[in-house]
Amino acid sequence: MTMTITEKIIARAAGKDSVSPGDVVFANVDKVMVHDVSGPGVATIFNDLEKEGHKIDKLWDPSRIWVAEDHFVPASDKQAAQNIGTLEDFVKRFHISKHFKYGIGQFGICHTLSHEEALVLPGEVYVGGDSHTNTTGALGAFAVGMGHTDVAYVMLNGTIWFRVPETLLFKINGRLPDYAMAKDMILRIIGDIGTDGGAYYAMQFDGSAVREMAMDERITLTNMTTEAGAKNGVIDPDEKTVEYLKARTSEKFTPVHGDKGAEYAKVYEYEAGKMVPLVAKPYSPANVVEARELTGVELDKAYVGSCTGAKLTDLREVAKILKGRKVKIRTEILPAAQSIFMQALKEGLVQIFMESGALVGPPTCGACCGAHMGVLRKNEVCISTTNRNFPGRMGDKESKTYLASPKTAAASAVTGRITDPRDLR
Amino acid sequence: MTILRGRVHKYGANIDTDVIIPGAYLKEMDPKKLATHAMEGVDSEFTKKVKPGDFVVAGRNFGCGSSREHAPIALKYSGIKAVLAPTFARIFYRNAVDGSHLLPIEITDDAYSKIEKDDELEIDLQNGQIKNLSRGASYTMKPFPDIVLKIIQAGGLMNYKPDKH
């Protein structure tokens, strides 16, 4: 029986020879992550269980658990600081060693750390207390976002129930033109299938354009499968995946590959060469039009940040556009992890950003989810490299967010209105 | 399982977790305080109108967006017992069931279009029937998948003992 990569990983983790879409299984989990929003939630559940008389002496396997601080850091107020304290107590109590503390060494957004630090490996089952856990499927893992009850269950039992998803295969052939990015590609797909077009499915990406993409561009594809409602996003690992991980870990791993002739619920084909810069208008990531159709839209802010839009490739592309130019609107650039910030510094990107007049800040999810550090006021209009533009997502519910690639966001920062990077003089 | 009775608060499709409970409140750990901001992004009157036992009836893809369990928690503590929608986003659905916060009940698109705000509904979970007491109509609910039913009956995933596999 042939299986997709997602089915194969689940089957192995469930101790079965094979699984089919629709099967419900309990599967062993390899890695689990919480951050400063889902972590305190897990701690609350453990407190409640203990109040009910359950004893929690130890977790299933602390070496497979890792913790990030990314949403309300640097602590936005007293409550946020308290939650970080709760997370610290939790980590100490259960002897979790992989704690990426904000302001010490390597830290940043959880979905960036997962690949930057090779915390998840090909073929693994990875559960994270955040919806964009899908991101890490770009490494060839089965990566799924869940709420804090499910994460707490995994931390205690090392296993969780899954319904095996059908897979949608997106074959992206050819080569992306130099004015388009993976963000344009995934916006095109979400625009075509809608915010529930991938609901309960695995969304798998393949084709020569995907194979050619840098790892951190591939990650943009899997990251935003969440915006199509998918259970997971995945890319069958290749030499690039292996090379990327070997540079970051000495841990051994055996990639799992989908079978030839595996069944897909649907196969979509795209020609990368035809891609143009796109923008998702408020208030849905599926509300996608060509950037050139929005040329008149005046902006208040450009934001380059988040797990999907502030990786090294993103920053390099922004720098190419901002070099020797000045920004016309408030522009905030927040690399997704400290390691990326450091590399941007070494490559002179930070200098370019600052000379253009932009703000450069520390890694945080803050502004992306309207929490702190750059929240939008009523009627403000922002072009953003993030992944959501629901009402109130980045601040006041009457603010407006346009989602775009880092290139389009940078070009727009220079003109102060939505600008296709091809039209920038 | 019993019979639920309550009044309807009706919304459109793609109600996302950012409008159910905006991101700025995710640091709040007290569920009662979370409830004071429930549905703030889509209906500023919701918390004033909602009564214990009420239902949310919404269009397709309810709860899309983030994995924040704060969303079903905020609805639960505002008094909502069940959300009725043609389809749910997967994490919201899991959270509602596994955390035992509220019942995500799948209804037909037709039922969704016929139920109006302030209608009084009676939901018979045993028989999968929804009576609209305000309109003298009735609709069927989609049965819960086996595993979901077992988790609901156990009172959440933490209390659920899986069969040997």
Short mmCIF file of N, CA, C and O in Angstrom, two decimals, chain A residues 77-128:
data_model
loop_
_atom_site.label_atom_id
_atom_site.label_comp_id
_atom_site.label_asym_id
_atom_site.label_seq_id
_atom_site.Cartn_x
_atom_site.Cartn_y
_atom_site.Cartn_z
N ASP A 77 3.92 44.10 29.98
CA ASP A 77 3.37 44.68 31.21
C ASP A 77 3.54 43.68 32.35
O ASP A 77 4.17 42.64 32.18
N LYS A 78 2.94 43.98 33.50
CA LYS A 78 3.15 43.13 34.68
C LYS A 78 2.60 41.72 34.49
O LYS A 78 3.21 40.75 34.91
N GLN A 79 1.44 41.64 33.84
CA GLN A 79 0.84 40.31 33.64
C GLN A 79 1.73 39.46 32.72
O GLN A 79 1.94 38.27 32.98
N ALA A 80 2.26 40.09 31.67
CA ALA A 80 3.15 39.37 30.74
C ALA A 80 4.39 38.90 31.48
O ALA A 80 4.86 37.77 31.31
N ALA A 81 4.93 39.77 32.34
CA ALA A 81 6.12 39.41 33.12
C ALA A 81 5.80 38.25 34.06
O ALA A 81 6.61 37.33 34.23
N GLN A 82 4.61 38.28 34.62
CA GLN A 82 4.18 37.20 35.52
C GLN A 82 4.11 35.87 34.75
O GLN A 82 4.53 34.83 35.27
N ASN A 83 3.58 35.92 33.53
CA ASN A 83 3.48 34.69 32.72
C ASN A 83 4.86 34.12 32.40
O ASN A 83 5.03 32.90 32.37
N ILE A 84 5.83 35.01 32.16
CA ILE A 84 7.20 34.54 31.91
C ILE A 84 7.72 33.85 33.19
O ILE A 84 8.39 32.81 33.12
N GLY A 85 7.38 34.43 34.34
CA GLY A 85 7.75 33.81 35.62
C GLY A 85 7.13 32.43 35.77
O GLY A 85 7.79 31.48 36.21
N THR A 86 5.88 32.30 35.38
CA THR A 86 5.18 31.01 35.44
C THR A 86 5.91 29.99 34.56
O THR A 86 6.11 28.83 34.95
N LEU A 87 6.32 30.45 33.39
CA LEU A 87 7.05 29.59 32.45
C LEU A 87 8.39 29.16 33.04
O LEU A 87 8.79 27.99 32.95
N GLU A 88 9.08 30.11 33.68
CA GLU A 88 10.37 29.81 34.32
C GLU A 88 10.21 28.75 35.41
O GLU A 88 11.01 27.81 35.50
N ASP A 89 9.18 28.92 36.24
CA ASP A 89 8.93 27.94 37.32
C ASP A 89 8.65 26.56 36.74
O ASP A 89 9.12 25.54 37.24
N PHE A 90 7.88 26.55 35.67
CA PHE A 90 7.49 25.30 35.01
C PHE A 90 8.73 24.57 34.48
O PHE A 90 8.90 23.37 34.69
N VAL A 91 9.58 25.32 33.81
CA VAL A 91 10.80 24.76 33.22
C VAL A 91 11.71 24.19 34.31
O VAL A 91 12.27 23.10 34.18
N LYS A 92 11.82 24.94 35.41
CA LYS A 92 12.67 24.52 36.53
C LYS A 92 12.11 23.25 37.18
O LYS A 92 12.81 22.29 37.40
N ARG A 93 10.81 23.29 37.44
CA ARG A 93 10.17 22.18 38.15
C ARG A 93 10.28 20.86 37.38
O ARG A 93 10.50 19.80 37.97
N PHE A 94 10.15 20.94 36.05
CA PHE A 94 10.15 19.70 35.28
C PHE A 94 11.47 19.44 34.54
O PHE A 94 11.54 18.58 33.67
N HIS A 95 12.50 20.19 34.92
CA HIS A 95 13.85 19.95 34.39
C HIS A 95 13.90 19.98 32.86
O HIS A 95 14.42 19.07 32.22
N ILE A 96 13.33 21.02 32.30
CA ILE A 96 13.38 21.18 30.84
C ILE A 96 14.61 22.02 30.51
O ILE A 96 14.75 23.14 31.00
N SER A 97 15.51 21.45 29.72
CA SER A 97 16.77 22.18 29.49
C SER A 97 16.71 23.11 28.27
O SER A 97 17.43 24.09 28.20
N LYS A 98 15.85 22.78 27.31
CA LYS A 98 15.79 23.63 26.11
C LYS A 98 14.80 24.78 26.33
O LYS A 98 13.64 24.73 25.92
N HIS A 99 15.28 25.81 27.00
CA HIS A 99 14.45 26.99 27.27
C HIS A 99 15.15 28.19 26.64
O HIS A 99 16.22 28.59 27.10
N PHE A 100 14.55 28.73 25.58
CA PHE A 100 15.17 29.85 24.88
C PHE A 100 14.72 31.14 25.52
O PHE A 100 13.75 31.78 25.11
N LYS A 101 15.41 31.50 26.59
CA LYS A 101 15.04 32.67 27.40
C LYS A 101 15.31 33.95 26.65
O LYS A 101 16.36 34.13 26.04
N TYR A 102 14.35 34.84 26.72
CA TYR A 102 14.47 36.11 26.03
C TYR A 102 15.61 36.94 26.63
O TYR A 102 15.65 37.18 27.83
N GLY A 103 16.54 37.31 25.78
CA GLY A 103 17.63 38.17 26.25
C GLY A 103 18.86 37.41 26.69
O GLY A 103 19.79 37.99 27.24
N ILE A 104 18.88 36.09 26.47
CA ILE A 104 20.11 35.33 26.77
C ILE A 104 20.46 34.46 25.57
O ILE A 104 19.75 33.51 25.26
N GLY A 105 21.53 34.78 24.89
CA GLY A 105 22.02 33.95 23.80
C GLY A 105 21.05 33.90 22.64
O GLY A 105 20.60 34.92 22.14
N GLN A 106 20.71 32.70 22.22
CA GLN A 106 19.78 32.55 21.11
C GLN A 106 18.35 32.58 21.64
O GLN A 106 18.00 31.90 22.59
N PHE A 107 17.52 33.41 21.01
CA PHE A 107 16.09 33.47 21.36
C PHE A 107 15.35 34.03 20.16
O PHE A 107 15.97 34.53 19.20
N GLY A 108 14.03 33.95 20.20
CA GLY A 108 13.23 34.48 19.09
C GLY A 108 11.92 33.74 18.96
O GLY A 108 11.47 33.08 19.89
N ILE A 109 11.34 33.85 17.78
CA ILE A 109 10.02 33.28 17.55
C ILE A 109 10.13 31.76 17.44
O ILE A 109 11.01 31.23 16.76
N CYS A 110 9.21 31.07 18.13
CA CYS A 110 9.30 29.60 18.25
C CYS A 110 9.45 28.91 16.90
O CYS A 110 10.27 28.00 16.76
N HIS A 111 8.66 29.34 15.90
CA HIS A 111 8.70 28.63 14.61
C HIS A 111 9.97 28.91 13.83
O HIS A 111 10.27 28.22 12.86
N THR A 112 10.70 29.93 14.24
CA THR A 112 11.99 30.20 13.63
C THR A 112 13.06 29.38 14.33
O THR A 112 13.94 28.79 13.69
N LEU A 113 12.96 29.31 15.65
CA LEU A 113 13.93 28.50 16.42
C LEU A 113 13.85 27.03 16.03
O LEU A 113 14.85 26.33 15.99
N SER A 114 12.63 26.56 15.71
CA SER A 114 12.46 25.13 15.43
C SER A 114 13.38 24.68 14.29
O SER A 114 13.93 23.60 14.34
N HIS A 115 13.57 25.54 13.28
CA HIS A 115 14.49 25.14 12.20
C HIS A 115 15.89 25.73 12.38
O HIS A 115 16.87 25.05 12.12
N GLU A 116 15.98 26.96 12.88
CA GLU A 116 17.30 27.55 13.10
C GLU A 116 18.15 26.67 14.02
O GLU A 116 19.36 26.55 13.86
N GLU A 117 17.51 26.12 15.04
CA GLU A 117 18.21 25.30 16.03
C GLU A 117 18.05 23.80 15.77
O GLU A 117 18.43 22.99 16.62
N ALA A 118 17.44 23.44 14.65
CA ALA A 118 17.20 22.04 14.29
C ALA A 118 16.57 21.27 15.46
O ALA A 118 17.01 20.19 15.83
N LEU A 119 15.52 21.85 16.03
CA LEU A 119 14.86 21.23 17.19
C LEU A 119 13.91 20.12 16.76
O LEU A 119 13.49 19.30 17.57
N VAL A 120 13.56 20.13 15.48
CA VAL A 120 12.67 19.12 14.93
C VAL A 120 13.38 18.55 13.70
O VAL A 120 14.03 19.28 12.96
N LEU A 121 13.24 17.23 13.51
CA LEU A 121 13.98 16.57 12.43
C LEU A 121 13.01 15.87 11.47
O LEU A 121 11.86 15.59 11.82
N PRO A 122 13.47 15.59 10.26
CA PRO A 122 12.61 14.92 9.27
C PRO A 122 12.03 13.61 9.82
O PRO A 122 12.73 12.89 10.53
N GLY A 123 10.80 13.34 9.49
CA GLY A 123 10.17 12.09 9.90
C GLY A 123 9.56 12.12 11.30
O GLY A 123 8.90 11.17 11.71
N GLU A 124 9.76 13.23 12.02
CA GLU A 124 9.25 13.30 13.40
C GLU A 124 7.80 13.80 13.45
O GLU A 124 7.33 14.48 12.54
N VAL A 125 7.13 13.43 14.55
CA VAL A 125 5.83 14.00 14.87
C VAL A 125 6.08 15.13 15.87
O VAL A 125 6.67 14.91 16.92
N TYR A 126 5.65 16.33 15.51
CA TYR A 126 5.93 17.51 16.31
C TYR A 126 4.62 18.24 16.61
O TYR A 126 3.88 18.62 15.70
N VAL A 127 4.35 18.42 17.89
CA VAL A 127 3.15 19.13 18.33
C VAL A 127 3.57 20.42 19.01
O VAL A 127 4.41 20.40 19.92
N GLY A 128 3.00 21.53 18.59
CA GLY A 128 3.33 22.82 19.20
C GLY A 128 2.08 23.54 19.66
O GLY A 128 1.03 23.43 19.03
#
